[in-house]
Coordinates of C-alpha atoms in Angstrom, one line a residue:
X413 CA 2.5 24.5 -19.3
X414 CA -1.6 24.8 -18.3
X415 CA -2.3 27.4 -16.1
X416 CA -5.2 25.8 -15.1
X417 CA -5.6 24.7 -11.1
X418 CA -8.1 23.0 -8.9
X419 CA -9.0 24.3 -5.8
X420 CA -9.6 21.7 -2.8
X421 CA -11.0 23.7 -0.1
X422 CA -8.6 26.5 -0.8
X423 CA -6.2 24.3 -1.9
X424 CA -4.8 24.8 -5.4
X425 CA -3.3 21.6 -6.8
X426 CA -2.5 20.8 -10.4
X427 CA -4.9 18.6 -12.4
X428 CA -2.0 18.2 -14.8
X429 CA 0.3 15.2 -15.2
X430 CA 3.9 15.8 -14.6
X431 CA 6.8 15.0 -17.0
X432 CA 10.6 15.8 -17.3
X433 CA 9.9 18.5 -14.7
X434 CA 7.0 20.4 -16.0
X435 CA 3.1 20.0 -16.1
X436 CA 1.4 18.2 -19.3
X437 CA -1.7 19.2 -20.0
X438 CA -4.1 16.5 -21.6
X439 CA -7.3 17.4 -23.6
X440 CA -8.7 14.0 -22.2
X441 CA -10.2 14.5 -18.9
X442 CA -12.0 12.5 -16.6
X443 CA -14.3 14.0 -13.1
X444 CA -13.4 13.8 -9.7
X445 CA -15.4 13.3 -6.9
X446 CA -15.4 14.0 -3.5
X447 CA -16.4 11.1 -1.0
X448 CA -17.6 13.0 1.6
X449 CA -20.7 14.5 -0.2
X450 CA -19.8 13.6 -3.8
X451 CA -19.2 17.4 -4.8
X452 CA -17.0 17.9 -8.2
X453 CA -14.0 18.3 -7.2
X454 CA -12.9 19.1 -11.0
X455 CA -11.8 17.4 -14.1
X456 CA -8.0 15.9 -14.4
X457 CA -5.9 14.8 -17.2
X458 CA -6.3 11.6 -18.8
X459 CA -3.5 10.3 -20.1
X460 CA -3.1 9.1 -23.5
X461 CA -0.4 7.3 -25.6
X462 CA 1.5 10.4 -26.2
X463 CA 1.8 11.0 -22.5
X464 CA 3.0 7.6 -21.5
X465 CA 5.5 7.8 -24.2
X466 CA 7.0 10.9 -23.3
X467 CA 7.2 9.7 -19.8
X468 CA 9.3 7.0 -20.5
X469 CA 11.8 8.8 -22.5
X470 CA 11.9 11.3 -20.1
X471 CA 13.4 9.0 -17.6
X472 CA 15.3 6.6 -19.4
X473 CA 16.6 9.8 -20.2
X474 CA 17.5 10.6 -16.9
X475 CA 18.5 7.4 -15.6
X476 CA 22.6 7.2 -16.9
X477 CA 22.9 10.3 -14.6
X478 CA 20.6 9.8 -11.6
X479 CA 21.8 6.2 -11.3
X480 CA 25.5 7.0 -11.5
X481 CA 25.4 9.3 -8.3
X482 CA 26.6 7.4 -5.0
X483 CA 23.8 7.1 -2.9
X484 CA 25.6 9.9 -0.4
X485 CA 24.8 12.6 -3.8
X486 CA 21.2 11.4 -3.8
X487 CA 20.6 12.2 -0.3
X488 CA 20.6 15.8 -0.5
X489 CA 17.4 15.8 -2.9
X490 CA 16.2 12.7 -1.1
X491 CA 16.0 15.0 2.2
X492 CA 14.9 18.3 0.1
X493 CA 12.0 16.1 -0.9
X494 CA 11.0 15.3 2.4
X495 CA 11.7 18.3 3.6
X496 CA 9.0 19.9 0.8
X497 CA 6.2 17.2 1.7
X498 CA 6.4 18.7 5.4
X499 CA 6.2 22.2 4.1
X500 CA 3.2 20.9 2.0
X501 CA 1.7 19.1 5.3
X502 CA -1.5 21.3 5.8
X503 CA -2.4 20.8 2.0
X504 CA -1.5 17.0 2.0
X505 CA -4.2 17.0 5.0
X506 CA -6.6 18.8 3.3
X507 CA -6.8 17.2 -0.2
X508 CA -6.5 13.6 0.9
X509 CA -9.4 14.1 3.6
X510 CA -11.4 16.0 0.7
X511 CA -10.2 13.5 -2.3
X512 CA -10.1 9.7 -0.3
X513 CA -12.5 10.5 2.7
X514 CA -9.3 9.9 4.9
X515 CA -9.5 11.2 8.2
X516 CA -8.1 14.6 8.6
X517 CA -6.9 14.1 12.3
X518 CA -5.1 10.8 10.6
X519 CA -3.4 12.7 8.0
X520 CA -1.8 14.8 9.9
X521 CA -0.6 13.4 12.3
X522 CA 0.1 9.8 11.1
X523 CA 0.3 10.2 7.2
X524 CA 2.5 12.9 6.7
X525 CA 5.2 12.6 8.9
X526 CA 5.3 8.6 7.6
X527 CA 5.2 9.6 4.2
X528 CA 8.3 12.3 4.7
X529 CA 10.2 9.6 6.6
X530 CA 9.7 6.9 3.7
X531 CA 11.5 9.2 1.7
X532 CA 14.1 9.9 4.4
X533 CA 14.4 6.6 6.0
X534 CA 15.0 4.9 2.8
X535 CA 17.7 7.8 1.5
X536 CA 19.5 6.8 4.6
X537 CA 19.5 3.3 4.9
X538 CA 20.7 3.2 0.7
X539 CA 24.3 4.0 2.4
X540 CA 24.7 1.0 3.1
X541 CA 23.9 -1.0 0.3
X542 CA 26.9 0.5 -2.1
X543 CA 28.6 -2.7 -2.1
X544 CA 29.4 -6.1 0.0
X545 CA 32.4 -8.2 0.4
X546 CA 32.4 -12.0 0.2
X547 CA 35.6 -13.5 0.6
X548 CA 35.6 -17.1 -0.1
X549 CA 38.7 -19.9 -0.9
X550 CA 38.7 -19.2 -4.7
X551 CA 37.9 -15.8 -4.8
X552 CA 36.9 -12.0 -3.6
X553 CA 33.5 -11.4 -4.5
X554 CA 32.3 -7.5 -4.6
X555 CA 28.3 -8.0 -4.6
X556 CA 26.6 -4.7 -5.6
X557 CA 23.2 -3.2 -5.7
X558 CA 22.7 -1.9 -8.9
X559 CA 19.6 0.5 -9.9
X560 CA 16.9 -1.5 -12.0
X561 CA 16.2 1.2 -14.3
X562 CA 12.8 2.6 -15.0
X563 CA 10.5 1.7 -12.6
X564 CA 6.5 2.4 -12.4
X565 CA 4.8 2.5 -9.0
X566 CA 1.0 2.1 -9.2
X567 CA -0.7 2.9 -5.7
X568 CA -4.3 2.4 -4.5
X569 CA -7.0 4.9 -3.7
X570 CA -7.0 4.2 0.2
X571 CA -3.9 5.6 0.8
X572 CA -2.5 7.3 -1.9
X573 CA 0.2 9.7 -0.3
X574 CA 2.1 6.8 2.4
X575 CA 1.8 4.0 -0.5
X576 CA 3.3 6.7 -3.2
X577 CA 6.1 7.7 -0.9
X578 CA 6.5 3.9 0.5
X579 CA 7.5 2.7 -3.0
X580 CA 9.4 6.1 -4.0
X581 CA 12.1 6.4 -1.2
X582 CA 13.7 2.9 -2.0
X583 CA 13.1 3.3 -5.7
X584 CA 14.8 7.1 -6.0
X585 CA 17.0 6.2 -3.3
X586 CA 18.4 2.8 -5.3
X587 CA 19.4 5.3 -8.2
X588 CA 16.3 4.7 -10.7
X589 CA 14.1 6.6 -12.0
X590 CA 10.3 6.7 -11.2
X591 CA 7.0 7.0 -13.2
X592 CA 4.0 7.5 -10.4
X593 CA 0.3 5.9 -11.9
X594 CA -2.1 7.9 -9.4
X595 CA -5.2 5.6 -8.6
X596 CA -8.2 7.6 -10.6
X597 CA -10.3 8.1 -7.6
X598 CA -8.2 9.9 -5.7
X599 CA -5.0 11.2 -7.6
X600 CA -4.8 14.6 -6.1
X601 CA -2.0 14.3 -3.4
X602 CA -0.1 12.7 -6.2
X603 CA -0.2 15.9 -8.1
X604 CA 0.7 17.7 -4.8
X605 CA 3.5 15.4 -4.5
X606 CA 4.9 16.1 -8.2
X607 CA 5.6 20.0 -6.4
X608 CA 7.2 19.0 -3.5
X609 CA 10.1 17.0 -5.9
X610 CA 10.0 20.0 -8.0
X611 CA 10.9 22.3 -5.3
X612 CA 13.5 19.9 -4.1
X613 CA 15.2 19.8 -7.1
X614 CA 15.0 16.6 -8.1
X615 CA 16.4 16.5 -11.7
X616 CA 13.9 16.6 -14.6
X617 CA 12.7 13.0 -15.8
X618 CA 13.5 11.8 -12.7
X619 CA 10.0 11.2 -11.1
X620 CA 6.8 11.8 -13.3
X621 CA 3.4 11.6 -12.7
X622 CA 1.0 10.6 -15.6
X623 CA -2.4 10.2 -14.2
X624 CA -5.0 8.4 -16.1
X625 CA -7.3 5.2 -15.8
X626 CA -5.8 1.5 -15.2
X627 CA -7.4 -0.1 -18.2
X628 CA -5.5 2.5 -20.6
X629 CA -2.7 4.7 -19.1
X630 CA -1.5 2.0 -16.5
X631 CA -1.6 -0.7 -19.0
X632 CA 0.6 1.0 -21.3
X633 CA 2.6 1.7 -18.9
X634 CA 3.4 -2.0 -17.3
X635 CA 3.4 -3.6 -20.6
X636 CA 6.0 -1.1 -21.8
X637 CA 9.8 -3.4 -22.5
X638 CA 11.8 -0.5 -21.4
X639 CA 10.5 -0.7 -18.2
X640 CA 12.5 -2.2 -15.7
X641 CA 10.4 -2.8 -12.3
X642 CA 6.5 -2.6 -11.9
X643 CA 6.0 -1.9 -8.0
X644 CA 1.7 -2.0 -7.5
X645 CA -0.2 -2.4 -4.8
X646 CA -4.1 -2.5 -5.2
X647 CA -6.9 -5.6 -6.4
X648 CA -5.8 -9.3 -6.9
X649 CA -8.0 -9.2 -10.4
X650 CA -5.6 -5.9 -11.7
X651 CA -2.5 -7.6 -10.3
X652 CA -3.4 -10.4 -12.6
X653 CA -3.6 -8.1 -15.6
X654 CA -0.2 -6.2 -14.9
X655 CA 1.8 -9.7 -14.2
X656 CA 0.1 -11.1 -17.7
X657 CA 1.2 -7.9 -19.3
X658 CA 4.6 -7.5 -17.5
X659 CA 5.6 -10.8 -18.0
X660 CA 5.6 -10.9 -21.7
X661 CA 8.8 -8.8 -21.4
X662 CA 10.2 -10.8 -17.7
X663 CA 9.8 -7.4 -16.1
X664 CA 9.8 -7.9 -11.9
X665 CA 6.6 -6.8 -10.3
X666 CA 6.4 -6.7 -6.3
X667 CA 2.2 -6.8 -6.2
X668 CA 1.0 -5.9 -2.6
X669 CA -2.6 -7.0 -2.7
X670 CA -5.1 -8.1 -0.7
X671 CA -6.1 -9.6 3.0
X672 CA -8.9 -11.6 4.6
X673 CA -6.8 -11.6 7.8
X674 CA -8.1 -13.7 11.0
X675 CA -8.1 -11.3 13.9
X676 CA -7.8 -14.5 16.5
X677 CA -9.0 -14.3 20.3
X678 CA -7.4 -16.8 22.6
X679 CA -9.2 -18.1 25.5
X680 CA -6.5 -16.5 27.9
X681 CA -6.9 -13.1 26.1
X682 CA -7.3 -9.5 27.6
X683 CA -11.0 -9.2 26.1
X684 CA -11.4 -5.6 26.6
X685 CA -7.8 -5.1 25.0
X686 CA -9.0 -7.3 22.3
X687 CA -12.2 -5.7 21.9
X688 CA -10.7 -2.1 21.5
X689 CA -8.0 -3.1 19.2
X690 CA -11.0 -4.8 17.2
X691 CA -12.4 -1.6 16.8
X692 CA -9.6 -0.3 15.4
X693 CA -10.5 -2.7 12.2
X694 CA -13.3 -0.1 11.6
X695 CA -10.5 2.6 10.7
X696 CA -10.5 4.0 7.3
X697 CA -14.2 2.6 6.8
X698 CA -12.7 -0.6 7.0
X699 CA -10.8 0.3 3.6
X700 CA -7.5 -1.2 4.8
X701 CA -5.7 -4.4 3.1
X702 CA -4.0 -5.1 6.4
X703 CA -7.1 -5.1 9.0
X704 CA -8.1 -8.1 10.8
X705 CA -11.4 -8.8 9.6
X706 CA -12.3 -12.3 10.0
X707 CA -13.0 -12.7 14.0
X708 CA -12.4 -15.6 15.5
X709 CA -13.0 -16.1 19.0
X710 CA -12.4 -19.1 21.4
X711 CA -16.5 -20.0 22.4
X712 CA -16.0 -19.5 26.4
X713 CA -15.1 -16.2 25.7
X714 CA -17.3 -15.4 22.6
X715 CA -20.1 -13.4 24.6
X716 CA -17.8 -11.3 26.9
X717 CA -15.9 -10.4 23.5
X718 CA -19.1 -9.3 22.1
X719 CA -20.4 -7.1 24.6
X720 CA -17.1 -5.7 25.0
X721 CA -16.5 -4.7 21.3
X722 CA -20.3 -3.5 20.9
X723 CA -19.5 -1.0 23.9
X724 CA -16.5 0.4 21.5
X725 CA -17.9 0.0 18.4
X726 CA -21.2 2.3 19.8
X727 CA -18.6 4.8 20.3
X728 CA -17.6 5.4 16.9
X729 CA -18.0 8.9 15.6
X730 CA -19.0 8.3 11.5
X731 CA -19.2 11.5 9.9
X732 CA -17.0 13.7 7.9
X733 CA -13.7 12.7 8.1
X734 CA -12.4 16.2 8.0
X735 CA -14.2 16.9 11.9
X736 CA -11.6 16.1 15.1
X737 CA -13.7 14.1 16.8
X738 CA -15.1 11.6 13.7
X739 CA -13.1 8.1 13.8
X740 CA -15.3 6.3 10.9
X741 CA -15.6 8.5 7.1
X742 CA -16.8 7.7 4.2
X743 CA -16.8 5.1 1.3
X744 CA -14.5 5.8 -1.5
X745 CA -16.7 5.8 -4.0
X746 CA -20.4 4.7 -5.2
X747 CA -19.6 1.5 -6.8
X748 CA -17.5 0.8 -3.9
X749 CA -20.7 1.2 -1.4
X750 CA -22.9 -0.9 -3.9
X751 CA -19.9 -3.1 -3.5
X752 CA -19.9 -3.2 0.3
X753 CA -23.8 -3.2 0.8
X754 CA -24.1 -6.2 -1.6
X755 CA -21.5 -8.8 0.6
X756 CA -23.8 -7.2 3.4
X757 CA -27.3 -8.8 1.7
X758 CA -25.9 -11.8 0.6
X759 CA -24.7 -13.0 3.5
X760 CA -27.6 -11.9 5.3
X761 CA -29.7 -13.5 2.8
X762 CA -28.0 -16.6 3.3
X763 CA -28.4 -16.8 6.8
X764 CA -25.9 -14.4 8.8
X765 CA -26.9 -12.6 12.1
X766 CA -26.3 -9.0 12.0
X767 CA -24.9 -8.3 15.5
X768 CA -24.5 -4.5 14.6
X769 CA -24.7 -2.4 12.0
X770 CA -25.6 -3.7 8.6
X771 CA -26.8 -0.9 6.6
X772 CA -26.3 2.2 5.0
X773 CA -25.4 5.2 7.5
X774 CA -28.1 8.0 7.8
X775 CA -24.8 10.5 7.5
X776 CA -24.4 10.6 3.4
X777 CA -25.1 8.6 0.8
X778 CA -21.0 7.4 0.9
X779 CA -21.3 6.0 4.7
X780 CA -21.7 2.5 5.9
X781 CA -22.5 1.5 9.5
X782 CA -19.8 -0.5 11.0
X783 CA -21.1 -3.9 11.0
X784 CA -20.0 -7.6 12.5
X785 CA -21.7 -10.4 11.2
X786 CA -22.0 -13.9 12.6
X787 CA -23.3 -17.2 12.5
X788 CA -21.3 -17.5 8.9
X789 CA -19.7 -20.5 8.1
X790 CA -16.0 -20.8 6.2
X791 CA -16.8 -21.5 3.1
X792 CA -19.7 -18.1 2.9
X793 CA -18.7 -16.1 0.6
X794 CA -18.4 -12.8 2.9
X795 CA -15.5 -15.5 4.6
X796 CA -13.5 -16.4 2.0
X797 CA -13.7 -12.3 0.1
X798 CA -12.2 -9.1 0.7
X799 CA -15.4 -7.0 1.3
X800 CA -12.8 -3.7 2.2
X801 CA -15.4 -1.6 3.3
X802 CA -16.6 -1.6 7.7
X803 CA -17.9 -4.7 7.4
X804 CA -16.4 -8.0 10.2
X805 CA -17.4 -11.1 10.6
X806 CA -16.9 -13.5 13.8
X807 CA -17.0 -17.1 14.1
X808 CA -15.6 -19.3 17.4
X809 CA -13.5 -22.0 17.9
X810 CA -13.4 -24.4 20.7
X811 CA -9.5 -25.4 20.1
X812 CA -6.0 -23.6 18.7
X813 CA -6.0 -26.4 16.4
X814 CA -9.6 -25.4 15.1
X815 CA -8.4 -21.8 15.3
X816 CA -5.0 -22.3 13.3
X817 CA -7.7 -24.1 10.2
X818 CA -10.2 -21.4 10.3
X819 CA -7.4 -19.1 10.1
X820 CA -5.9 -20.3 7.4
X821 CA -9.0 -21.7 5.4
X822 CA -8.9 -19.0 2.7
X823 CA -6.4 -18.1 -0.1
X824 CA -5.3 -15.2 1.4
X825 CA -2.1 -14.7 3.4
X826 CA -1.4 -10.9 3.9
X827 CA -1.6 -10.1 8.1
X828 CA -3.1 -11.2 11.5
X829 CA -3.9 -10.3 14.8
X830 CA -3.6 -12.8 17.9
X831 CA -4.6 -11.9 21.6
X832 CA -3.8 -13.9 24.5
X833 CA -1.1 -14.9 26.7
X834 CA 2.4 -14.0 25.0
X835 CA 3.3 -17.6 24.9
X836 CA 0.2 -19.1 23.8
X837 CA -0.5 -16.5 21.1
X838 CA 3.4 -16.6 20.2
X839 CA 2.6 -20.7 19.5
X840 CA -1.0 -20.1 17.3
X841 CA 0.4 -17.1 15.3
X842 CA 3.4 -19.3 14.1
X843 CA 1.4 -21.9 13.0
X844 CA -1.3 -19.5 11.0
X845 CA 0.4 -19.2 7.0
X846 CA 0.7 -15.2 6.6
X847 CA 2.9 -12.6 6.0
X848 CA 3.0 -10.9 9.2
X849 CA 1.0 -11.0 12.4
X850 CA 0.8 -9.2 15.8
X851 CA 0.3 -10.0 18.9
X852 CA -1.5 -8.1 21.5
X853 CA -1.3 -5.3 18.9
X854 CA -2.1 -3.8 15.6
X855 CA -0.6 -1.9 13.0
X856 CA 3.2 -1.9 14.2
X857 CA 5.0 -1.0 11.1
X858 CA 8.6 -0.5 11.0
X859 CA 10.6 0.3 8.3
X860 CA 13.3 -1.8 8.6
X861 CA 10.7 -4.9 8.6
X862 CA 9.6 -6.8 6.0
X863 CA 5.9 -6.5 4.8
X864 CA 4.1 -8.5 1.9
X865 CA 1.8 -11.2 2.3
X866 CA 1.2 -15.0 0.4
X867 CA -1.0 -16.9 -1.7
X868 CA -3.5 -14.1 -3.0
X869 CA -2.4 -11.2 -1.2
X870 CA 0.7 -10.8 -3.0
X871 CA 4.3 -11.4 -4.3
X872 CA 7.2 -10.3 -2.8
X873 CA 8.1 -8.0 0.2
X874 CA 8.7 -4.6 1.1
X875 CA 10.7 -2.7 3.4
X876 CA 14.2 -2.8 4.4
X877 CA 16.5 -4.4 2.4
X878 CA 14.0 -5.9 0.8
X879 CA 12.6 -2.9 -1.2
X880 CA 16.3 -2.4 -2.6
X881 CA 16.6 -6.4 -3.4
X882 CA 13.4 -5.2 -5.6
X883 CA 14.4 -2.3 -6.8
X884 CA 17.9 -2.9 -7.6
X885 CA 20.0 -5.4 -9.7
X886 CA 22.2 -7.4 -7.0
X887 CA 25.5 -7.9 -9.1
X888 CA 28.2 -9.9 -8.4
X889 CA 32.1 -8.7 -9.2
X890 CA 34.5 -12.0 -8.8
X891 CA 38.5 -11.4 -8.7
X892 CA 40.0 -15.2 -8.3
X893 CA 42.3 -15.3 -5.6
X894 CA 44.7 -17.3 -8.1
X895 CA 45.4 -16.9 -11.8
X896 CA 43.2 -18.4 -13.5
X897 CA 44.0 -20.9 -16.6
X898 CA 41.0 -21.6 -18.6
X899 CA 40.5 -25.3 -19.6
X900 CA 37.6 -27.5 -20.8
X901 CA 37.7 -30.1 -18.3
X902 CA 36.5 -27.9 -15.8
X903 CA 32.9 -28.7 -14.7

């Protein structure tokens, strides 16, 4: 066991992975950073070969007992371990905000208590899913929900602790065991999160962390044949690499990935509804797969919109995200910026208006302006590409029929936002090709709903019964209603 800790703003967390119940060191390190004023945060274990291995054997070795309980007997440690994430909730707050640049004020009061009731929600709703009749002329048919096996979740750097506990209630609540792949930028709530499951009780083997970088550790991991479920959610380019590798052995992934999502405004829209809600795309520094950040606005209503939003947008508190009042924080991380700041130039350079922002904020050296960009056309490149960084673009349309092309002239399909009568927006948003889309609203998210997205931004969905038809294998027991004589002529 290493004694050593990390301490986060008075926070001690474990830089250690976490395996069959106890902390692994690693002699391989890598350096964290801080977004908010790139301080070292400390070094964490990289892990290597040996790590990976001994993850996987730890839970296959766990698996013929966790996956035999009744879903009833997981629910006690299910609630335990939401239970512990609650008692946690202060330090959850604090490392995320210090780790990911999330804002504090978000963490605790949206973050958290989501991330306890993934775990509970999911425990819950298991009880349900034990087995299923189907009672047809020739036969009873007992369809069950088997657990998959070993399962690796991979989860991004925006939001580490709801994505981690998102893909872990369903998966632990199914019956299978669960190896957790932190994203290397910010892998410290992850390490939190190993205690809280510890403190519940959660048998040894039967959720390990083993931090480490993609490229190495989490392609090991995904291309591993005793694994039995690859959940990720992250980049469309590393979602290529883990299907190539998965595949080879016809392991399931569900891949959550990107969105270019059209935030449409409807001639007959509540513009200054619209306009706030649009500034709600700025949240998380714009680091959000599911944000509306293509604007497209019908052309009578284009210049009210625009004055409308700019009066929000000016608003915005950037700053530390750790402060009450700040609504915008920083960039994840200095090739991200570089990232962001280049989409910016090109498509300036090409011929975009800047109608706000468009440059690095004075605040840190991690801090973009919220910017909206205009007089793009579809096939620009800051169109057609996730930038995910504060950074919108707006083009108009003179008909729903132009609107409903623009919307879907990209190869992504993940969300959407549609303001404007019920009715109307009701007939545009069914016709635009996504996963899911609101009206009048953003960021509804329900646990009983489905959520995934199409073309590029992903395979599968999640949520509901949905996350168990991942995570499990659906089985069907047939008893013939007659006995039945065997005989080659049947067909």
């Amino acid at each position: 066991m290493s004694t050593s800790m990390l301490d986060v703003a008075g926070v001690l967390v474990s830089p250690d992975h976490y395996i069959d119940g106890e902390r692994v060191p690693s002699e391989e390190r890598f350096e964290l950073f801080s977004p908010i004023d790139q301080r070292l945060l400390g070094q964490v274990a990289a892990g290597q070969p040996a790590h990976v291995e001994q993850a996987i054997a730890a839970a296959e070795r766990a698996f013929p007992a966790w996956s035999a309980m009744s879903a009833a007997e997981r629910l006690p440690y299910l609630d335990r371990f939401a239970e512990e994430i609650g008692r946690r909730a202060d330090a959850f707050c604090t490392l995320e905000s210090n780790d990911a640049g999330v804002l504090l004020s978000r963490m605790r009061h949206g973050v958290v208590p989501r991330a306890m009731l993934n775990i509970r929600w999911f425990a819950e709703h298991a009880l349900g899913l034990q087995e299923r009749p189907i009672d047809t002329q020739q036969a009873h048919h007992r369809v069950r929900h088997d657990p998959a096996g070993v399962v690796v979740i991979i989860t991004p750097w925006n939001a580490p602790l709801m994505l981690s506990t998102w893909k872990l209630g369903p998966a632990l609540a199914a019956g299978n065991t669960c190896i957790l792949k932190p994203p290397e930028w910010a892998p410290l709530t992850c390490s939190l999160l190993a205690d809280a499951a510890h403190a519940a009780g959660l048998p040894p083997g039967v959720f390990n962390v083993v931090q480490g970088i993609g490229a190495t550790t989490g392609a090991q991991l995904v291309s591993d044949p005793r694994i039995a479920r690859v959940s990720f959610t992250g980049s469309v380019p590393t979602a290529r690499r883990i299907a190539q590798a998965a595949g080879a052995n016809l392991v399931p992934c569900s891949l959550e990935l990107g969105g270019k999502s059209p935030f449409i405004v409807l001639e007959d829209a509540d513009i200054d509804a619209a306009a706030a809600t649009g500034a709600l795309m700025y949240r998380n520094a714009g680091q959000v797969c599911l944000a509306g950040t293509r604007f497209l606005v019908h052309e009578r209503v284009a210049e009210r919109f625009i004055a409308a939003m700019r009066t929000t947008v000016d608003g915005l508190c950037v700053g530390d995200p750790r402060g009450e009042a700040t609504e915008v924080g920083p960039i994840i991380h200095p090739r991200q910026v570089e990232r962001v700041l280049g989409f910016i130039d090109r498509a300036v350079a090409g011929g975009a208006q800047v109608l706000w922002g468009g440059q690095p904020h004075p605040f840190g050296a991690q801090y973009v302006q919220p910017t909206m960009l205009t007089g793009l056309s579809q096939d620009d490149e800051i169109v057609q590409n996730e930038v995910f960084g504060p950074v919108l673009t707006l083009q108009t349309f003179a008909s729903d029929d132009e609107a409903v092309a623009m919307a879907n002239g990209t190869d992504y399909g993940l969300g959407g936002v549609c303001y404007g009568d019920t009715a109307h927006a009701i007939a545009v948003a069914d016709r635009v090709r996504t996963g899911f889309i609101w009206i009048n609203s953003f960021g509804i998210r329900d646990l009983a709903a489905p959520f995934g997205g199409i073309k590029r931004s992903g395979i599968g969905r999640e949520g509901g019964d949905w996350s168990f038809e991942f995570f499990c294998d659906v089985k069907d027991v047939v008893v013939p209603k007659k006995p039945f004589r065997p005989s080659f002529s049947h067909r």
